[in-house]
PDB file of C-alpha atoms in Angstrom:
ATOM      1  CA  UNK A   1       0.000   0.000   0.000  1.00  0.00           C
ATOM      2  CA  UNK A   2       0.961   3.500  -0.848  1.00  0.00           C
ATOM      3  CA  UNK A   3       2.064   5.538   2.363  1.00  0.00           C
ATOM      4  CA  UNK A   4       1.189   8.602   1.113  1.00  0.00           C
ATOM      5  CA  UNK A   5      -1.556   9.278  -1.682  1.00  0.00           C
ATOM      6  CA  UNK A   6      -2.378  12.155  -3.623  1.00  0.00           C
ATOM      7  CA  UNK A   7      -5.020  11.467  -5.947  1.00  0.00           C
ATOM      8  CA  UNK A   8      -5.179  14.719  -7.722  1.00  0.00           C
ATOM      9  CA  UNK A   9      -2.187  14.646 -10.437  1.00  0.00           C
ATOM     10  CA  UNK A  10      -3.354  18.267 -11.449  1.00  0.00           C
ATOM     11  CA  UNK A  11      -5.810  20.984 -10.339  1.00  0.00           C
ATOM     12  CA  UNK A  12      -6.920  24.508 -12.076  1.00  0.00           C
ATOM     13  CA  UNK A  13      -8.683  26.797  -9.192  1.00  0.00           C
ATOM     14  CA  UNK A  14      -9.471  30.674  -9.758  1.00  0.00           C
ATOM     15  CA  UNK A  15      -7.477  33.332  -8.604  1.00  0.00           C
ATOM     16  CA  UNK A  16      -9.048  34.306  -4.746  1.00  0.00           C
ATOM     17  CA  UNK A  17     -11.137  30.936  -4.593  1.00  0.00           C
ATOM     18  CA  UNK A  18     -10.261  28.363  -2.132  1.00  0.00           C
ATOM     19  CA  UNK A  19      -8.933  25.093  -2.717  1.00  0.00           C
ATOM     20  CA  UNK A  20      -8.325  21.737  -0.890  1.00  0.00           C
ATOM     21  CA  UNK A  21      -5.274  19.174  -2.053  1.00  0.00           C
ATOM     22  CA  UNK A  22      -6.104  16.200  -0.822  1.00  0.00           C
ATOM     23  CA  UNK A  23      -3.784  13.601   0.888  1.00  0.00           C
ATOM     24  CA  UNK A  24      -4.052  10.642   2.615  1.00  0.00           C
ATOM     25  CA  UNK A  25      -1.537   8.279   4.657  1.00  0.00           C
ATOM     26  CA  UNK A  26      -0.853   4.486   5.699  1.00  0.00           C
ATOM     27  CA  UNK A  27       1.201   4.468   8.869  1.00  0.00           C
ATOM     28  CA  UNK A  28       0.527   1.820  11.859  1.00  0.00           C
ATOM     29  CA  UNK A  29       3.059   4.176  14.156  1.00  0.00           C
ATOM     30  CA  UNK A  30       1.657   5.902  16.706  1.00  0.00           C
ATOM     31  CA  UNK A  31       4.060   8.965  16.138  1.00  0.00           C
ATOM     32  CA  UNK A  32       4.172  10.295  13.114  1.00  0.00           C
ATOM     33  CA  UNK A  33       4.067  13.711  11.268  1.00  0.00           C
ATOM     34  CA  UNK A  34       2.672  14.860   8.445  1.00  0.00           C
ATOM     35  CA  UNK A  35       3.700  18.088   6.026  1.00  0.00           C
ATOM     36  CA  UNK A  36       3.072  19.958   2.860  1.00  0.00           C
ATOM     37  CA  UNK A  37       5.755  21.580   0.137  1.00  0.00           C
ATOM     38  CA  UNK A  38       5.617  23.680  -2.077  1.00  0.00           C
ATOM     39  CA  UNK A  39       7.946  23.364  -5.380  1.00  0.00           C
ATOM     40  CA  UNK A  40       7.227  26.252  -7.569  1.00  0.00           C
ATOM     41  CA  UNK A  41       8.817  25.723 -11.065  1.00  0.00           C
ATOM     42  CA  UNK A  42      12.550  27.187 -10.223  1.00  0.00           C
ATOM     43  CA  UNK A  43      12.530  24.015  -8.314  1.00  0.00           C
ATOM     44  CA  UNK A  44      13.318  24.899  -4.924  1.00  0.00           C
ATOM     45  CA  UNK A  45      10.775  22.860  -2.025  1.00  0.00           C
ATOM     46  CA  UNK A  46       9.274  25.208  -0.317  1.00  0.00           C
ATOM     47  CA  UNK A  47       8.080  24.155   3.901  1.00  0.00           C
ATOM     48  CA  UNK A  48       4.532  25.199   4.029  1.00  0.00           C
ATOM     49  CA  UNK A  49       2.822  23.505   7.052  1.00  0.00           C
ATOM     50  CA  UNK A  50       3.292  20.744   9.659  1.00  0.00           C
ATOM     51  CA  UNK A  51       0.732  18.556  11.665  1.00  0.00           C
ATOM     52  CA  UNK A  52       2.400  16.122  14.626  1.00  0.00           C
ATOM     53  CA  UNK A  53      -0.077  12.920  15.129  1.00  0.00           C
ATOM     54  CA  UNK A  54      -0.669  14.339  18.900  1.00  0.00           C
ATOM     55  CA  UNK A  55      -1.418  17.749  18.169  1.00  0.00           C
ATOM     56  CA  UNK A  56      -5.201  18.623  18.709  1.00  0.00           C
ATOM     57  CA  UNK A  57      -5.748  21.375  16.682  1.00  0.00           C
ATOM     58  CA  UNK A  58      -5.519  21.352  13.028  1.00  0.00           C
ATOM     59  CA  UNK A  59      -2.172  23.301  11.744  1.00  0.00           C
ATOM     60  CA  UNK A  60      -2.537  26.866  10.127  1.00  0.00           C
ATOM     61  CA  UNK A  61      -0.127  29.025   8.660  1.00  0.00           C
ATOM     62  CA  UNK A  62      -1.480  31.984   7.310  1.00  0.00           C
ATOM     63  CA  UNK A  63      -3.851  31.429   3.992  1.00  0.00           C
ATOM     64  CA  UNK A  64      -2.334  27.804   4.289  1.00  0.00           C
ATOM     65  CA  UNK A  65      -4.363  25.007   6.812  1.00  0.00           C
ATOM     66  CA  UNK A  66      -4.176  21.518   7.449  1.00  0.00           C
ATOM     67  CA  UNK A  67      -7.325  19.607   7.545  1.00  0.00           C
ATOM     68  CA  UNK A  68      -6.713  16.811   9.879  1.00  0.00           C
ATOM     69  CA  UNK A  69      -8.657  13.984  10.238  1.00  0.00           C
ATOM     70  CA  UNK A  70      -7.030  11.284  12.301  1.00  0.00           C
ATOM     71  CA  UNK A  71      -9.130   8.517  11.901  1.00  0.00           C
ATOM     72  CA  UNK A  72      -9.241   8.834   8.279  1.00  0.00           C
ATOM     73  CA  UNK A  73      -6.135   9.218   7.953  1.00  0.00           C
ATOM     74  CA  UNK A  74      -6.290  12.089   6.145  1.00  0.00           C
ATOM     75  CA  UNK A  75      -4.641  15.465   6.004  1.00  0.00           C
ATOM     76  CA  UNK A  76      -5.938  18.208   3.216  1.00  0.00           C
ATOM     77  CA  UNK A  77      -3.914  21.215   2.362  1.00  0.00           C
ATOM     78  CA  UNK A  78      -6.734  23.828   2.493  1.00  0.00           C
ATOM     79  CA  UNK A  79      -5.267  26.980   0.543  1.00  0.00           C
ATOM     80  CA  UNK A  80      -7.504  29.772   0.916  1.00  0.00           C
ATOM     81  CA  UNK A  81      -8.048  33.072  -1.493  1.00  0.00           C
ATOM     82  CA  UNK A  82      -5.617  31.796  -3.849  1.00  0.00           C
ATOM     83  CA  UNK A  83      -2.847  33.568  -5.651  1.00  0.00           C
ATOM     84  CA  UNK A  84      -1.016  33.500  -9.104  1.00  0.00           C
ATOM     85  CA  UNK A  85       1.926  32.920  -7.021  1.00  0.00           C
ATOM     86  CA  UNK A  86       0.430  29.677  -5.432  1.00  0.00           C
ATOM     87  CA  UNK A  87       0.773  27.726  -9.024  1.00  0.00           C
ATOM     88  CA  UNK A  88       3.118  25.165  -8.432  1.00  0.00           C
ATOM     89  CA  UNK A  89       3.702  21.262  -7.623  1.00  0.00           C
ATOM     90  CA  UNK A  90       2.530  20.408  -3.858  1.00  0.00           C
ATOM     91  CA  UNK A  91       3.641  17.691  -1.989  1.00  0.00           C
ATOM     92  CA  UNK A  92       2.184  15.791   0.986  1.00  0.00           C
ATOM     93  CA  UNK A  93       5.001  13.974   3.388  1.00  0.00           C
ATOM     94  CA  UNK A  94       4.845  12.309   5.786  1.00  0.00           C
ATOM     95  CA  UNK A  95       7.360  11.479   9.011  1.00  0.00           C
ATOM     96  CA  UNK A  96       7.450   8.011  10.855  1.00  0.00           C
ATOM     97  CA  UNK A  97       8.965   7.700  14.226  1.00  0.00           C
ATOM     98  CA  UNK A  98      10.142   9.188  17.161  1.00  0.00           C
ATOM     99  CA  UNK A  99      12.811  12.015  17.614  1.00  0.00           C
ATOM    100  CA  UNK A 100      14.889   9.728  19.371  1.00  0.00           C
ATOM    101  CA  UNK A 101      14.919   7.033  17.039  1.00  0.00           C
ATOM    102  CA  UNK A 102      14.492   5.427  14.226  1.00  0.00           C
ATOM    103  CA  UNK A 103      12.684   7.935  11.598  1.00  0.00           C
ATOM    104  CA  UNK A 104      11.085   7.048   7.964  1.00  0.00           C
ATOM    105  CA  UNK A 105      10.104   9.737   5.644  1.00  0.00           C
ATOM    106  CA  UNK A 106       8.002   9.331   2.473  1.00  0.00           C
ATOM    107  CA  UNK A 107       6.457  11.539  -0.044  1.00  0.00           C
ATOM    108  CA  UNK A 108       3.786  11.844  -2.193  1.00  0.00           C
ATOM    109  CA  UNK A 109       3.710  12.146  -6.168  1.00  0.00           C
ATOM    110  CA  UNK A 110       2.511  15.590  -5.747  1.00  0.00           C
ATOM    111  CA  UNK A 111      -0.410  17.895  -7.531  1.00  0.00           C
ATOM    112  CA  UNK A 112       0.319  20.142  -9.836  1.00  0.00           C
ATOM    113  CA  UNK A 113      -1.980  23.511  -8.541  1.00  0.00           C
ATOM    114  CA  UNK A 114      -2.590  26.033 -11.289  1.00  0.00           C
ATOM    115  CA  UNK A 115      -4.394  29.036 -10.648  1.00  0.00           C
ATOM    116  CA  UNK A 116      -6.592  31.040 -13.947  1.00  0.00           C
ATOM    117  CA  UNK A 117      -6.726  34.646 -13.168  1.00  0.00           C
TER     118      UNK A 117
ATOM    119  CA  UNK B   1      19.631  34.427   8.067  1.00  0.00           C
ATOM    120  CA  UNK B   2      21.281  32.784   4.832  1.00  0.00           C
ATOM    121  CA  UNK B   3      19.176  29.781   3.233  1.00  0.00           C
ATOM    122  CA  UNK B   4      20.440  25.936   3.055  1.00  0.00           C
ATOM    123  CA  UNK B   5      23.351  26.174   0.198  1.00  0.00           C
ATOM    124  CA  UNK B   6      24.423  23.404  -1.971  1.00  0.00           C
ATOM    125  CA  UNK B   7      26.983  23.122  -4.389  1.00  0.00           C
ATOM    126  CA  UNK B   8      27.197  22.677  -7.492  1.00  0.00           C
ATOM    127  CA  UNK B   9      24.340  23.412  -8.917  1.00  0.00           C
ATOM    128  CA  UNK B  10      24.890  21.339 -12.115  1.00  0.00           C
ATOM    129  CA  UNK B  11      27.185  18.283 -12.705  1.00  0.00           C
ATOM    130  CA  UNK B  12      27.647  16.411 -15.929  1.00  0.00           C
ATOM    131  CA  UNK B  13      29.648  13.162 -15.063  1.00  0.00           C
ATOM    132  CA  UNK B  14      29.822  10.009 -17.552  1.00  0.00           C
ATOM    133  CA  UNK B  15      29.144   6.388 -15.969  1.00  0.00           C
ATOM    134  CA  UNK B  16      31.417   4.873 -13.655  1.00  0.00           C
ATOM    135  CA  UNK B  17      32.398   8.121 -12.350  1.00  0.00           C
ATOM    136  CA  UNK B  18      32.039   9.028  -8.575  1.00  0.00           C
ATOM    137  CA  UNK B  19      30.959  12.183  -7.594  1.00  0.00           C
ATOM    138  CA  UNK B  20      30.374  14.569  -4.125  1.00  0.00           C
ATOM    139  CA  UNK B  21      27.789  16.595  -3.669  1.00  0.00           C
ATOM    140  CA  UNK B  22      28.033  19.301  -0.799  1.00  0.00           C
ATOM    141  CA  UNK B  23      25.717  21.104   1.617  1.00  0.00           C
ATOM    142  CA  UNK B  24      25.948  23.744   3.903  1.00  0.00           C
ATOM    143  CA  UNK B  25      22.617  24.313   6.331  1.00  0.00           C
ATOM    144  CA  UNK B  26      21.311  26.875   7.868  1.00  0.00           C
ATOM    145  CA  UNK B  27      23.013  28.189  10.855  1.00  0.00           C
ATOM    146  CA  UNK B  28      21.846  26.514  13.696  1.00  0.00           C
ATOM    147  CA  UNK B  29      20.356  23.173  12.065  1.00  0.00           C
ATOM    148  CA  UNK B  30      21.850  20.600  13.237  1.00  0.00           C
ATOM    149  CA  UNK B  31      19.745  17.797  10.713  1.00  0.00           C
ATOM    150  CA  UNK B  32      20.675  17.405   7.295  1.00  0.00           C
ATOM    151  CA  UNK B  33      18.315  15.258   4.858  1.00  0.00           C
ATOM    152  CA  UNK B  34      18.997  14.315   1.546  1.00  0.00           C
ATOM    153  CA  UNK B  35      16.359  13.717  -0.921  1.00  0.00           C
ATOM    154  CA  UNK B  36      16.978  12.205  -4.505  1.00  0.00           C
ATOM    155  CA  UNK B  37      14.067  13.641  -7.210  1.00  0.00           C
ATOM    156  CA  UNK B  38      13.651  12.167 -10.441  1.00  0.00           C
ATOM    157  CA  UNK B  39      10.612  12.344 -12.753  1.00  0.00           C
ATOM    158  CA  UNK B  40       9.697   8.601 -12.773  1.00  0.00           C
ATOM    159  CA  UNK B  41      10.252   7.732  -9.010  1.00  0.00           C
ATOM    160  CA  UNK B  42       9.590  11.306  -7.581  1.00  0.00           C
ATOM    161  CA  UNK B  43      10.992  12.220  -4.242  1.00  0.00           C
ATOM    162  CA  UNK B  44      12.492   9.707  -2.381  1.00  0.00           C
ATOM    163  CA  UNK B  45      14.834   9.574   0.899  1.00  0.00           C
ATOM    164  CA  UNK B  46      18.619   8.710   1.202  1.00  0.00           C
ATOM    165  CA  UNK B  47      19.380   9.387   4.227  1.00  0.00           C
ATOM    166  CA  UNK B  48      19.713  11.837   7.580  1.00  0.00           C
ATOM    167  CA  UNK B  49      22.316  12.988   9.218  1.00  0.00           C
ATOM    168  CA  UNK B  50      22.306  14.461  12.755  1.00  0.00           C
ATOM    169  CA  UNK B  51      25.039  15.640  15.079  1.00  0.00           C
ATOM    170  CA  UNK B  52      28.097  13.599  12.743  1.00  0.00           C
ATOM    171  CA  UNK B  53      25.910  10.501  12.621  1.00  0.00           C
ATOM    172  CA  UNK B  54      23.615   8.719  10.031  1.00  0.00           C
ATOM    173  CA  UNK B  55      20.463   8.580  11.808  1.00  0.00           C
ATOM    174  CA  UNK B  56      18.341   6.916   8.921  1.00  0.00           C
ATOM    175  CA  UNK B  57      18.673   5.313   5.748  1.00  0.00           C
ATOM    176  CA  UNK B  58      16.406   5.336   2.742  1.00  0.00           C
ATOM    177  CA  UNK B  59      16.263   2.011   0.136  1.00  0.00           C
ATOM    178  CA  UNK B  60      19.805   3.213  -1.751  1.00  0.00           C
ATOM    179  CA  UNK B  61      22.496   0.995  -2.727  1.00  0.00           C
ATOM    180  CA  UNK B  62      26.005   1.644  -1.254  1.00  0.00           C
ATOM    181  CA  UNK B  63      27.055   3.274  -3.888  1.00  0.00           C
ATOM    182  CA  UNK B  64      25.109   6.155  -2.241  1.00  0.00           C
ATOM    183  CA  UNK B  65      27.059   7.669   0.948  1.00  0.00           C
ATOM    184  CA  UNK B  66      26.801  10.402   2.953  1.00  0.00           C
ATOM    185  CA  UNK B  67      28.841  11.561   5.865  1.00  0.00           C
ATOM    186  CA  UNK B  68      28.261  15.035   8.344  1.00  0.00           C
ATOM    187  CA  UNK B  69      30.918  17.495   9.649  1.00  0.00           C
ATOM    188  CA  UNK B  70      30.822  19.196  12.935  1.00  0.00           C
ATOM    189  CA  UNK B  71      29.760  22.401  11.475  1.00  0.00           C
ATOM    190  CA  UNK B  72      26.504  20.461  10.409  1.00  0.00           C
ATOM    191  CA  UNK B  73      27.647  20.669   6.591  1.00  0.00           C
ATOM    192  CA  UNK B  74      27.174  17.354   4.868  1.00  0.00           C
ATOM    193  CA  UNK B  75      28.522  15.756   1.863  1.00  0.00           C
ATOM    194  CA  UNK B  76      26.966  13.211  -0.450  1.00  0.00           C
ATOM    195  CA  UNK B  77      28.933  10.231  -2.596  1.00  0.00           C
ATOM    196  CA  UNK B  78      27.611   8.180  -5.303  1.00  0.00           C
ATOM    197  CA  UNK B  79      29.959   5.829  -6.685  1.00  0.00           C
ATOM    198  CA  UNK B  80      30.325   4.419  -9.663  1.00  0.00           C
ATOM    199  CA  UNK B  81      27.677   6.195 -11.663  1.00  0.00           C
ATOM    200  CA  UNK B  82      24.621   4.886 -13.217  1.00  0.00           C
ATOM    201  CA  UNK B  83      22.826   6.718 -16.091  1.00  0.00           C
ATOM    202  CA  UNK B  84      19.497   6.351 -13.532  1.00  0.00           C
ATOM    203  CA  UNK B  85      21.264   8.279 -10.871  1.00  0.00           C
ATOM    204  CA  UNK B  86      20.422  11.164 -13.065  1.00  0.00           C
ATOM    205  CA  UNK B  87      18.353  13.420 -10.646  1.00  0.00           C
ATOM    206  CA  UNK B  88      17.914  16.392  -8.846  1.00  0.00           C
ATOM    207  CA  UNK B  89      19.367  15.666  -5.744  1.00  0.00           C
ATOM    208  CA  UNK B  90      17.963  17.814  -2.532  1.00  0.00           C
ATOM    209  CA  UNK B  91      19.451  18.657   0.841  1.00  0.00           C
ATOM    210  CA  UNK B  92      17.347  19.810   3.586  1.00  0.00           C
ATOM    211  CA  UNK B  93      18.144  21.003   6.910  1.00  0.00           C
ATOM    212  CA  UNK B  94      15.891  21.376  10.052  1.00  0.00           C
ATOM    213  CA  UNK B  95      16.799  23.001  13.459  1.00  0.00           C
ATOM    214  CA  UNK B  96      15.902  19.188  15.336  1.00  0.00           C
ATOM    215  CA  UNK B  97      14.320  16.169  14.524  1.00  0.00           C
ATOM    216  CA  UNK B  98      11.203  16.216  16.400  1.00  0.00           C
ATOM    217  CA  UNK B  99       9.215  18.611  14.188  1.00  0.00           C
ATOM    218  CA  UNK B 100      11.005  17.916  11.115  1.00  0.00           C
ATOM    219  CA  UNK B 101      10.085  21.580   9.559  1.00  0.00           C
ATOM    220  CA  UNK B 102      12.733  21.137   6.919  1.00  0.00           C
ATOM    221  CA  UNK B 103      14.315  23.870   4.719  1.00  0.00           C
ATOM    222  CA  UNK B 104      14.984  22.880   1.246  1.00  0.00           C
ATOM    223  CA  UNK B 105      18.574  23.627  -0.441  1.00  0.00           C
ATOM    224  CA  UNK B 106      17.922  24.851  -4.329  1.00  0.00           C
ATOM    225  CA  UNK B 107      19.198  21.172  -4.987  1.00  0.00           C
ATOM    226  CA  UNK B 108      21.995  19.742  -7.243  1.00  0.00           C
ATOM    227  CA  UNK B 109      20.983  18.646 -10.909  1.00  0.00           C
ATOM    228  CA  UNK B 110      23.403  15.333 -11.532  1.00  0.00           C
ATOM    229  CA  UNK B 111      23.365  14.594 -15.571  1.00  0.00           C
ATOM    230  CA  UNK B 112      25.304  10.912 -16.221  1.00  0.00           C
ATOM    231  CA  UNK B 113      26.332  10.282 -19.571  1.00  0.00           C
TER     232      UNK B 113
END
């Protein structure tokens, strides 16, 4: 099974509309963490948000959020009023393991976000 | 504060050839990730290094090494070269490993002839 799954390969959203990337994980650790980049076309991955498995509340970072629904296992980039500059590839990750220990880290295959003015 | 550096930028080597890739994180970071992107298998994990020591290892052959200075700047070795270890190869650095809220380098393309 995958460990992390985007299912969107490519999305078109207008320019100050919302959008959700969806992503889902496969992990049977009880500590784990799960993040979103950003990797516009010059190629550079860009940190965008983090979620830990324990936190309670659902990750924002300014017009970025993290939908997080444990027992689904899944964990939605919510972009909101989007941008011209938000076209780009995004990737779900996701962090197995403790900070102490033994960690695993696998990515998605990424959606490609393009926003129509 | 100055960004997660890597050099080069571009490498042409022809098969068989060994090459070493460098990065330098930011100040501070003592975890340094390296990432391997290629079109076909996207982005997948070599390995992390933290304080001088290998902390994890991705599915790599040995020809793939890695090693960590006490500054925190790391160095990556791949060994005679395949014409699939053609990537972009990423470094990423992150201030500890419990929230793993890494900072990308601009990454290294590797071309192999």
């Amino acid at each position: 099974a995958q460990k992390i799954t985007q299912t969107q390969p490519g999305m078109f959203v207008q320019e100050k509309e919302a959008v959700t990337l969806d992503c889902t994980y496969d992990t049977s650790d009880p500590s784990y963490g799960l993040f979103w980049y950003k990797q516009p076309s010059s190629g550079e991955m860009i940190f965008l948000i983090y979620q830990g498995s324990y936190d309670q509340q659902n990750a924002t970072e300014g017009r970025y959020s993290l939908n997080f629904q444990k027992a689904r296992k899944s964990a939605n980039l919510v972009i909101s009023a989007s941008q011209l500059g938000d076209s780009a590839m995004y990737f779900c990750a996701m962090r197995e393991g403790s900070a102490g220990g033994y960690q695993k880290v696998t990515f998605g295959t990424g959606t490609k976000l393009q926003v129509i003015p | 504060k100055a960004g997660v550096t890597q050099t080069p930028r571009y490498l042409i080597k022809t098969r068989g050839q060994q090459v070493t890739l460098s990065c330098s994180p930011i100040s501070g970071h003592r975890s340094v990730s390296w990432y391997q992107q290629t079109p076909g298998q996207g982005l997948q994990f070599l390995f992390e290094y933290f304080s001088e020591t290998q902390r994890n290892k991705g599915n790599f052959p040995g020809r793939f090494s890695g090693r960590q200075f006490s500054n925190s700047r790391s160095e990556m070795n791949v060994s005679t070269l395949e014409l699939g270890d053609s990537a972009l190869y990423l470094c990423a650095s992150s201030l500890n490993r419990d929230r793993y809220e890494q900072y990308f380098g601009p990454g290294t393309r590797l071309t192999v002839t």
